[in-house]
Short mmCIF file of C-alpha atoms in Angstrom, two decimals:
data_model
loop_
_atom_site.label_atom_id
_atom_site.label_comp_id
_atom_site.label_asym_id
_atom_site.label_seq_id
_atom_site.Cartn_x
_atom_site.Cartn_y
_atom_site.Cartn_z
CA MET T 23 -0.04 0.05 -0.08
CA THR T 24 1.13 3.51 -0.61
CA ASP T 25 1.85 5.35 2.33
CA LEU T 26 -0.12 8.71 1.91
CA TRP T 27 1.32 10.41 5.01
CA PRO T 28 3.70 13.27 4.47
CA GLU T 29 7.39 12.81 5.57
CA ASN T 30 7.58 15.67 7.87
CA LEU T 31 4.40 14.76 9.98
CA GLY T 32 4.65 15.73 13.52
CA GLU T 33 7.98 17.39 13.04
CA GLN T 34 6.85 20.81 13.98
CA GLN T 35 6.32 20.31 17.64
CA PHE T 36 5.95 23.12 20.25
CA ASP T 37 4.62 23.53 23.81
CA SER T 38 0.84 23.05 23.94
CA PRO T 39 -0.76 25.54 26.36
CA VAL T 40 -1.88 22.66 28.66
CA SER T 41 1.81 21.50 28.90
CA ILE T 42 2.85 25.07 29.56
CA MET T 43 0.14 25.27 32.49
CA ARG T 44 1.30 21.93 33.94
CA GLU T 45 4.96 22.87 34.14
CA GLN T 46 3.80 26.05 35.93
CA ALA T 47 1.58 24.01 38.23
CA ASN T 48 4.50 21.76 39.03
CA LEU T 49 6.58 24.74 40.27
CA LEU T 50 4.19 26.08 43.01
CA GLY T 51 4.74 22.84 45.22
CA ASP T 52 8.51 23.54 45.13
CA LYS T 53 8.00 27.12 46.25
CA THR T 54 5.63 25.96 49.35
CA SER T 55 7.13 22.78 50.52
CA ASN T 56 4.36 21.13 48.81
CA LEU T 57 1.93 22.66 51.13
CA VAL T 58 0.13 24.58 48.41
CA LYS T 59 0.27 23.06 44.90
CA ALA T 60 -1.33 23.56 41.64
CA GLU T 61 -3.18 21.23 39.44
CA VAL T 62 -4.37 21.39 36.06
CA LYS T 63 -7.78 19.37 35.05
CA ALA T 64 -9.54 18.89 31.82
CA GLY T 65 -12.88 20.45 31.86
CA SER T 66 -15.94 19.60 30.02
CA MET T 67 -15.53 20.06 26.36
CA ASP T 68 -17.87 22.76 24.72
CA ASN T 69 -18.71 22.99 21.11
CA GLY T 70 -15.51 20.89 20.50
CA HIS T 71 -13.36 23.37 22.46
CA PHE T 72 -10.64 21.94 24.70
CA VAL T 73 -11.20 23.10 28.21
CA TYR T 74 -8.60 23.25 30.91
CA HIS T 75 -8.97 24.50 34.67
CA PHE T 76 -6.25 25.71 36.51
CA TYR T 77 -6.54 25.04 40.45
CA ILE T 78 -4.61 26.19 43.43
CA VAL T 79 -4.53 23.00 45.85
CA ALA T 80 -3.96 22.64 49.56
CA PRO T 81 -3.70 18.77 49.89
CA THR T 82 -3.67 19.01 53.75
CA LEU T 83 -6.79 21.24 53.87
CA ASN T 84 -9.38 18.69 52.76
CA ASN T 85 -7.64 18.83 49.54
CA TYR T 86 -9.15 22.36 49.02
CA HIS T 87 -9.09 23.25 45.29
CA PHE T 88 -9.39 26.77 44.21
CA LEU T 89 -10.22 27.58 40.52
CA LEU T 90 -7.79 30.34 39.39
CA PHE T 91 -8.63 30.61 35.77
CA THR T 92 -9.68 28.50 32.75
CA VAL T 93 -8.39 28.15 29.20
CA GLU T 94 -10.28 27.32 26.31
CA HIS T 95 -9.00 26.56 22.72
CA GLU T 96 -9.72 24.70 19.51
CA ILE T 97 -7.51 22.07 17.76
CA GLU T 98 -5.36 24.77 16.52
CA LEU T 99 -4.42 25.87 20.05
CA TYR T 100 -4.32 29.52 19.24
CA PRO T 101 -5.89 31.94 19.54
CA LEU T 102 -7.07 30.79 23.04
CA GLU T 103 -9.13 32.44 25.68
CA ILE T 104 -8.13 32.48 29.33
CA TYR T 105 -11.13 33.07 31.64
CA ILE T 106 -10.64 34.73 34.87
CA ASP T 107 -13.08 35.86 37.90
CA GLU T 108 -13.90 39.50 38.50
CA VAL T 109 -11.60 39.92 41.33
CA LEU T 110 -8.60 38.97 39.28
CA GLY T 111 -10.03 40.74 36.18
CA LYS T 112 -10.24 43.89 38.00
CA GLU T 113 -6.75 43.63 39.25
CA LEU T 114 -5.40 42.93 35.84
CA GLY T 115 -7.63 45.29 34.03
CA ALA T 116 -9.05 42.45 31.89
CA LYS T 117 -11.88 44.43 30.26
CA GLU T 118 -9.98 47.52 28.84
CA PRO T 119 -7.45 46.00 26.47
CA PHE T 120 -9.90 43.61 24.70
CA GLN T 121 -12.50 45.94 23.21
CA THR T 122 -12.59 43.63 20.08
CA LEU T 123 -13.93 40.55 21.87
CA GLU T 124 -16.16 42.89 24.03
CA GLU T 125 -17.53 44.34 20.99
CA HIS T 126 -18.00 40.86 19.40
CA ARG T 127 -19.80 39.71 22.44
CA LYS T 128 -21.97 42.78 22.53
CA SER T 129 -23.12 42.33 18.94
CA ILE T 130 -24.19 38.63 19.77
CA ALA T 131 -25.91 39.90 22.71
CA ASP T 132 -27.96 42.46 20.91
CA LEU T 133 -28.75 39.79 18.14
CA PHE T 134 -30.00 37.21 20.77
CA GLU T 135 -31.57 39.15 23.74
CA SER T 136 -32.85 37.13 26.38
CA ALA T 137 -36.44 36.01 25.73
CA ALA T 138 -36.92 37.19 29.31
CA GLY T 139 -36.42 40.86 28.18
CA PHE T 140 -33.29 41.37 30.04
CA ARG T 141 -31.02 43.92 28.29
CA VAL T 142 -27.45 42.80 28.31
CA LYS T 143 -25.10 45.73 29.50
CA GLN T 144 -21.71 44.14 29.09
CA THR T 145 -20.29 40.77 29.61
CA LYS T 146 -18.58 39.86 32.97
CA ARG T 147 -17.18 36.79 32.17
CA LEU T 148 -13.65 38.42 31.84
CA VAL T 149 -11.31 37.12 29.26
CA PHE T 150 -7.92 37.40 27.92
CA ARG T 151 -7.71 36.34 24.36
CA VAL T 152 -4.05 35.35 23.17
CA SER T 153 -2.86 34.52 19.85
CA SER T 154 0.62 32.98 20.43
CA THR T 155 2.71 31.13 23.00
CA GLU T 156 4.62 34.21 23.91
CA GLN T 157 1.44 36.22 24.59
CA PHE T 158 0.20 33.33 26.63
CA LEU T 159 3.13 33.06 28.70
CA ASP T 160 2.80 36.86 29.14
CA LYS T 161 -0.76 36.62 30.48
CA LEU T 162 0.22 33.54 32.51
CA ARG T 163 2.99 35.53 34.29
CA MET T 164 0.56 38.35 35.18
CA ILE T 165 -1.96 36.14 36.56
CA LEU T 166 0.50 34.06 38.66
CA ALA T 167 2.16 37.10 40.07
CA SER T 168 -1.28 38.69 40.90
CA GLN T 169 -2.23 39.84 44.40
CA ARG T 170 -5.14 37.45 44.07
CA VAL T 171 -2.84 34.40 43.86
CA GLN T 172 -0.79 35.89 46.76
CA GLN T 173 -3.93 36.39 48.91
CA VAL T 174 -5.13 32.86 48.25
CA VAL T 175 -1.93 31.02 48.83
CA SER T 176 -1.32 33.00 52.14
CA ALA T 177 -4.73 32.39 53.37
CA LEU T 178 -4.13 28.77 52.67
CA LEU T 179 -0.87 28.75 54.43
CA SER T 180 -1.94 30.78 57.29
CA GLN T 181 -4.62 28.20 57.89
CA MET T 182 -2.05 25.49 58.21
CA SER T 183 -0.11 27.34 60.74
CA PHE T 184 -2.40 26.20 63.43
CA ASP T 185 -3.95 22.92 64.28
CA GLU T 186 -7.32 23.31 65.87
CA ALA T 187 -8.93 20.19 67.35
CA PRO T 188 -12.50 19.88 66.09
CA ILE T 189 -15.15 21.07 68.57
CA PRO T 190 -17.40 18.46 69.83
CA TYR T 191 -20.85 18.36 68.19
CA ARG T 192 -23.70 19.80 70.43
CA MET U 9 -33.67 16.97 59.60
CA THR U 10 -31.31 19.63 58.23
CA THR U 11 -32.85 22.87 57.22
CA PHE U 12 -30.89 25.08 54.74
CA LEU U 13 -31.48 28.89 53.95
CA PHE U 14 -30.41 30.51 50.73
CA TRP U 15 -30.92 34.08 50.28
CA ASN U 16 -29.26 36.72 47.76
CA LEU U 17 -29.34 39.87 50.19
CA ASN U 18 -28.77 42.40 47.20
CA GLN U 19 -26.14 43.90 49.34
CA LYS U 20 -28.62 44.94 52.02
CA ALA U 21 -28.07 44.87 55.80
CA LEU U 22 -30.64 42.04 56.44
CA GLN U 23 -29.21 40.55 59.59
CA GLU U 24 -32.46 41.14 61.53
CA SER U 25 -34.48 39.35 58.88
CA ILE U 26 -31.95 36.58 58.69
CA TYR U 27 -31.98 35.96 62.34
CA ARG U 28 -35.70 35.90 62.28
CA ILE U 29 -35.89 33.37 59.56
CA ALA U 30 -33.25 31.20 61.15
CA ASP U 31 -35.27 31.31 64.45
CA VAL U 32 -38.63 30.52 63.00
CA HIS U 33 -37.41 27.75 60.83
CA GLU U 34 -34.57 26.43 62.85
CA VAL U 35 -32.24 26.65 60.06
CA GLU U 36 -28.97 24.96 60.32
CA VAL U 37 -26.99 26.21 57.28
CA ILE U 38 -27.35 29.78 56.16
CA VAL U 39 -25.93 30.38 52.66
CA LEU U 40 -25.89 33.98 51.52
CA ALA U 41 -24.99 35.76 48.26
CA GLU U 42 -24.43 39.57 47.55
CA CYS U 43 -23.66 39.79 51.13
CA THR U 44 -21.80 42.70 52.11
CA VAL U 45 -22.35 42.92 55.78
CA ASP U 46 -19.21 41.94 57.89
CA PRO U 47 -19.90 38.14 58.91
CA ALA U 48 -19.15 39.28 62.64
CA ILE U 49 -22.43 41.39 62.43
CA ILE U 50 -24.39 38.57 61.05
CA LEU U 51 -22.94 36.19 63.80
CA THR U 52 -23.89 38.71 66.37
CA SER U 53 -27.36 39.05 65.22
CA LEU U 54 -27.78 35.25 64.94
CA ASN U 55 -26.19 34.69 68.27
CA ARG U 56 -28.07 37.10 70.40
CA HIS U 57 -29.23 34.24 72.65
CA GLY U 58 -26.22 32.21 72.93
CA PRO U 59 -23.33 31.06 70.62
CA ASP U 60 -25.52 29.04 68.27
CA TYR U 61 -24.11 29.76 64.85
CA HIS U 62 -20.64 29.67 63.51
CA TYR U 63 -19.19 31.30 60.44
CA ALA U 64 -17.59 28.85 57.86
CA PRO U 65 -15.15 31.12 55.97
CA SER U 66 -13.84 30.70 52.31
CA PRO U 67 -10.25 31.22 51.39
CA GLY U 68 -11.17 32.19 48.05
CA CYS U 69 -14.68 32.47 47.23
CA THR U 70 -15.88 36.19 47.51
CA ARG U 71 -19.39 35.66 46.52
CA ILE U 72 -20.85 33.32 49.06
CA GLN U 73 -20.98 33.44 52.93
CA VAL U 74 -21.71 30.37 54.94
CA PHE U 75 -22.93 30.36 58.47
CA THR U 76 -23.62 26.95 60.28
CA ARG U 77 -25.34 25.90 63.56
CA PHE U 78 -22.74 23.06 64.11
CA PRO U 79 -18.96 23.79 64.27
CA SER U 80 -17.67 24.86 60.79
CA GLU U 81 -15.10 22.16 60.83
CA PHE U 82 -17.94 19.71 59.89
CA MET U 83 -18.33 21.61 56.72
CA PRO U 84 -14.81 22.22 55.25
CA VAL U 85 -14.51 23.78 51.77
CA ILE U 86 -13.21 21.30 49.23
CA VAL U 87 -13.45 23.08 45.94
CA GLU U 88 -13.94 26.92 45.23
CA SER U 89 -13.87 29.54 42.61
CA ASP U 90 -14.73 33.27 43.12
CA ARG U 91 -18.39 32.57 42.55
CA ALA U 92 -18.92 29.11 43.83
CA THR U 93 -17.98 26.97 47.02
CA MET U 94 -18.39 23.16 47.37
CA ARG U 95 -18.08 21.83 50.88
CA ARG U 96 -18.29 18.64 52.45
CA LEU U 97 -20.92 18.00 55.10
CA LYS U 98 -20.35 15.47 57.70
CA THR U 99 -21.34 15.63 61.31
CA PRO U 100 -21.09 13.01 63.87
CA THR U 101 -24.91 12.26 63.65
CA MET U 102 -24.80 11.61 59.97
CA SER U 103 -23.98 8.06 58.59
CA GLU U 104 -22.32 9.71 55.50
CA SER U 105 -20.88 12.60 54.18
CA VAL U 106 -22.70 14.92 51.42
CA ILE U 107 -21.52 17.66 49.36
CA ILE U 108 -23.05 21.01 49.55
CA GLY U 109 -22.45 23.50 46.87
CA ALA U 110 -23.61 27.19 46.65
CA LEU U 111 -22.99 29.55 43.79
CA HIS U 112 -23.90 33.02 42.46
CA PHE U 113 -24.13 32.64 38.55
CA PRO U 114 -23.29 35.69 36.62
CA SER U 115 -26.43 37.88 36.01
CA LYS U 116 -28.49 38.19 32.96
CA THR U 117 -27.75 41.89 33.24
CA TYR U 118 -24.24 41.06 32.11
CA MET U 119 -24.66 37.87 30.17
CA ASN U 120 -26.97 37.05 27.37
CA ASP U 121 -28.64 33.26 27.26
CA PHE U 122 -25.74 32.29 25.16
CA ASP U 123 -22.89 33.49 27.41
CA GLN U 124 -24.75 31.80 30.22
CA LEU U 125 -25.07 28.70 28.57
CA GLY U 126 -21.26 28.83 27.62
CA ALA U 127 -20.44 29.51 31.41
CA SER U 128 -22.48 26.82 32.99
CA PRO U 129 -20.08 23.92 32.11
CA ASN U 130 -17.36 25.50 34.04
CA PHE U 131 -19.56 25.70 37.27
CA VAL U 132 -20.42 22.01 36.76
CA ASP U 133 -16.70 21.14 36.37
CA LEU U 134 -16.53 22.41 39.99
CA VAL U 135 -19.31 19.94 40.98
CA LEU U 136 -17.59 17.22 39.09
CA GLN U 137 -14.20 18.12 40.69
CA ALA U 138 -15.62 17.94 44.20
CA GLU U 139 -17.40 14.47 43.46
CA GLU U 140 -14.29 13.18 41.99
CA GLN U 141 -12.33 14.19 45.27
CA GLU U 142 -15.05 12.95 47.53
CA GLY U 143 -15.67 9.71 45.58
CA HIS U 144 -19.45 10.15 45.47
CA ASN U 145 -22.30 11.98 44.00
CA ARG U 146 -24.38 12.90 47.02
CA THR U 147 -24.56 16.50 46.15
CA ILE U 148 -26.96 19.44 46.65
CA LEU U 149 -26.32 22.57 44.67
CA MET U 150 -28.03 25.83 45.73
CA GLY U 151 -27.76 29.47 44.64
CA ASP U 152 -28.68 32.32 42.64
CA PHE U 153 -28.33 30.81 39.21
CA ASN U 154 -29.66 33.83 37.55
CA MET U 155 -31.35 31.63 35.15
CA ASN U 156 -34.87 30.14 35.15
CA PRO U 157 -35.38 26.45 35.46
CA PHE U 158 -36.10 26.24 31.81
CA ASP U 159 -33.09 28.44 30.54
CA MET U 160 -30.66 26.59 28.37
CA GLY U 161 -27.83 26.47 30.88
CA MET U 162 -29.88 24.68 33.32
CA VAL U 163 -31.16 22.04 31.01
CA TYR U 164 -28.47 21.77 28.69
CA ALA U 165 -26.62 18.29 29.00
CA ASN U 166 -23.14 19.87 29.25
CA GLY U 167 -24.72 22.36 31.67
CA PHE U 168 -26.41 21.79 34.91
CA ASN U 169 -28.64 19.11 33.26
CA ALA U 170 -31.43 19.43 35.66
CA VAL U 171 -34.59 17.92 35.12
CA MET U 172 -38.11 18.59 36.43
CA SER U 173 -39.06 14.92 37.14
CA ARG U 174 -37.85 12.59 39.75
CA THR U 175 -38.54 9.71 37.48
CA ILE U 176 -36.26 10.98 34.96
CA ALA U 177 -33.60 12.09 37.39
CA SER U 178 -33.60 8.66 39.03
CA GLN U 179 -32.08 7.28 35.76
CA ARG U 180 -28.93 9.02 37.02
CA GLN U 181 -27.64 10.10 33.84
CA ARG U 182 -28.31 10.43 30.20
CA THR U 183 -26.02 9.98 27.05
CA VAL U 184 -25.76 12.40 24.34
CA GLN U 185 -23.48 11.49 21.35
CA GLY U 186 -21.75 8.78 23.16
CA ARG U 187 -21.06 10.70 26.31
CA SER U 188 -22.75 10.54 29.71
CA TYR U 189 -23.84 13.48 31.65
CA ARG U 190 -25.03 13.11 35.32
CA PHE U 191 -28.65 14.60 36.17
CA PHE U 192 -29.54 16.96 38.86
CA TYR U 193 -33.14 17.09 39.73
CA ASN U 194 -34.71 20.46 39.93
CA PRO U 195 -37.58 20.75 42.26
CA MET U 196 -38.23 24.27 41.47
CA TRP U 197 -40.04 23.38 38.46
CA GLY U 198 -42.83 22.56 41.09
CA LEU U 199 -42.77 26.20 42.32
CA LEU U 200 -43.14 28.03 39.03
CA GLY U 201 -45.95 30.56 38.92
CA ASP U 202 -49.16 29.86 40.67
CA SER U 203 -48.08 26.15 41.29
CA SER U 204 -46.02 27.55 44.14
CA ARG U 205 -47.23 27.56 47.68
CA GLY U 206 -45.66 31.03 48.19
CA PRO U 207 -44.77 33.80 45.58
CA ALA U 208 -44.62 32.83 41.86
CA GLY U 209 -40.91 33.25 41.90
CA THR U 210 -37.92 34.49 43.78
CA TYR U 211 -37.36 37.64 41.70
CA PHE U 212 -39.64 40.07 39.77
CA TYR U 213 -38.66 42.09 36.87
CA GLN U 214 -41.03 44.07 34.53
CA PRO U 215 -39.18 45.35 31.37
CA SER U 216 -41.00 47.41 28.94
CA ASN U 217 -40.14 45.07 26.06
CA PHE U 218 -42.74 42.86 24.48
CA SER U 219 -41.14 39.78 26.27
CA SER U 220 -41.82 39.49 29.66
CA ILE U 221 -42.46 36.59 32.04
CA TYR U 222 -42.58 38.96 35.23
CA TRP U 223 -41.74 36.31 37.85
CA HIS U 224 -38.38 34.51 37.59
CA THR U 225 -37.06 31.64 39.55
CA PHE U 226 -33.26 32.36 39.74
CA ASP U 227 -32.94 30.93 43.37
CA GLN U 228 -32.76 27.31 42.92
CA VAL U 229 -31.73 24.01 44.82
CA LEU U 230 -30.58 21.12 42.53
CA ILE U 231 -30.35 17.54 43.92
CA ARG U 232 -28.17 14.60 42.55
CA PRO U 233 -30.49 11.52 42.26
CA GLU U 234 -28.31 9.89 45.01
CA LEU U 235 -30.13 12.27 47.58
CA LEU U 236 -33.62 12.36 46.34
CA GLU U 237 -34.62 10.18 49.09
CA VAL U 238 -33.61 12.53 51.76
CA PHE U 239 -35.19 15.61 50.24
CA GLU U 240 -38.68 16.46 50.89
CA HIS U 241 -40.57 18.60 48.19
CA GLN U 242 -43.16 19.78 50.79
CA LYS U 243 -40.43 21.34 52.89
CA LEU U 244 -39.17 23.40 49.92
CA GLU U 245 -40.49 26.95 50.04
CA ILE U 246 -40.09 30.30 48.74
CA LEU U 247 -40.33 32.66 51.79
CA ASP U 248 -42.38 35.85 51.58
CA PHE U 249 -42.38 36.49 55.47
CA ASP U 250 -39.47 36.55 57.92
CA GLY U 251 -41.61 35.48 61.00
CA GLU U 252 -42.30 39.19 61.89
CA GLU U 253 -42.32 41.27 58.80
CA SER U 254 -43.37 40.66 55.20
CA LEU U 255 -40.73 40.48 52.53
CA VAL U 256 -43.27 41.47 49.74
CA ASP U 257 -45.07 44.70 49.18
CA GLU U 258 -48.90 44.95 48.73
CA SER U 259 -48.83 43.84 45.32
CA GLY U 260 -46.80 40.67 46.39
CA LYS U 261 -43.57 41.65 44.75
CA PRO U 262 -40.38 41.55 46.71
CA ASP U 263 -40.16 44.84 48.53
CA LYS U 264 -36.95 46.27 47.41
CA SER U 265 -37.30 49.46 49.61
CA LYS U 266 -37.00 47.29 52.82
CA THR U 267 -35.44 44.01 51.80
CA SER U 268 -33.69 42.22 49.03
CA ASP U 269 -35.06 41.87 45.43
CA HIS U 270 -34.62 38.34 45.85
CA LEU U 271 -36.84 36.17 48.11
CA PRO U 272 -35.12 33.60 50.35
CA LEU U 273 -35.26 29.86 49.83
CA ILE U 274 -35.69 27.21 52.37
CA PHE U 275 -35.52 23.49 52.31
CA GLU U 276 -34.96 20.42 54.09
CA LEU U 277 -32.70 17.34 53.98
CA ASN U 278 -33.31 14.31 56.05
CA LEU U 279 -29.68 13.70 56.77
#
């Protein structure tokens, strides 16, 4: 049988967004003596998009998981979207630099206004849209260096600093 | 019996109403959304006759506040985001633990139906993460979903997949295009409009548009099939009275001038 596959199949390899996320996740445990770690979990695929959640994890606090951000992309990897919450979005100014996407979402909102009659003002699902590995690393650096991350990690570490015996149930 | 109260306070100082509802209904778990009152003030109000209630803080969730009648150690956080908190509930009197989730879903003011549909799988992933960690599906999820029970994000298989019928929910899951999705049972379908024993919804909105359904049931509780036996539908209620004062005006709508624009939800589990 004739081999129809090209010779250079798979030659062009690069770090996928999820592998970058996992590499960064692995580094957090080293910095906290594994008291606070990070995990990347695959999420529910929506409309064929790949979804990955980045959690901050405290294994000794009931395996506490905090969802820091979510990445969605199609099979082509880029452009991808990084979804963050309002607290982080406010800190990093996620709304202002991405008017194009906002306008796109607004146009959809105007077209498909809810049957309940609610007027959509603006989206609050804050998002960074990046189109390359370099841009992704840049946004990831902003998120991981944020005060929000400091606050969550510090809160978890401080809860581990005392060991309170459970109070008997009354 | 364990009684739960969920209430979106709309950033109002409603600690007196919370105390009265908790007192009248002997509430054991109080879950509040849009709560801008210092938890210490709410605790002081709840504990005016003794140290009955405890604050169960969240390291990362800023949108939900939880108070419990048992020590908060019996309800630790296991999974969170800014808008959702998933907790394990296991008191010494319970034979097995359950997962209690609460969320404040983004508003229709800021998201259209399609954005809400797109966001719902991310919230469900938090539920699935908690269930994976705990090794069971005995989960209750309450909150201000900012969607009605019939909205796409609530019924979409990849969303909350919440159905109106116990019989259907009892099938545990449905398969769509080769993939399985666990059901939630949504008892709020039984409280829509005049079928409700109380108000016709939890939130009233009357736009000037052609399309309006007036009453919305944004505040909901969803139950996994594994917990159907411990959920009593007759004990699920939308409250319009806090035991001393009405929460609605003369026309029966939430009295926004005095209280929240959302009405509280109360339900019981036989845990």
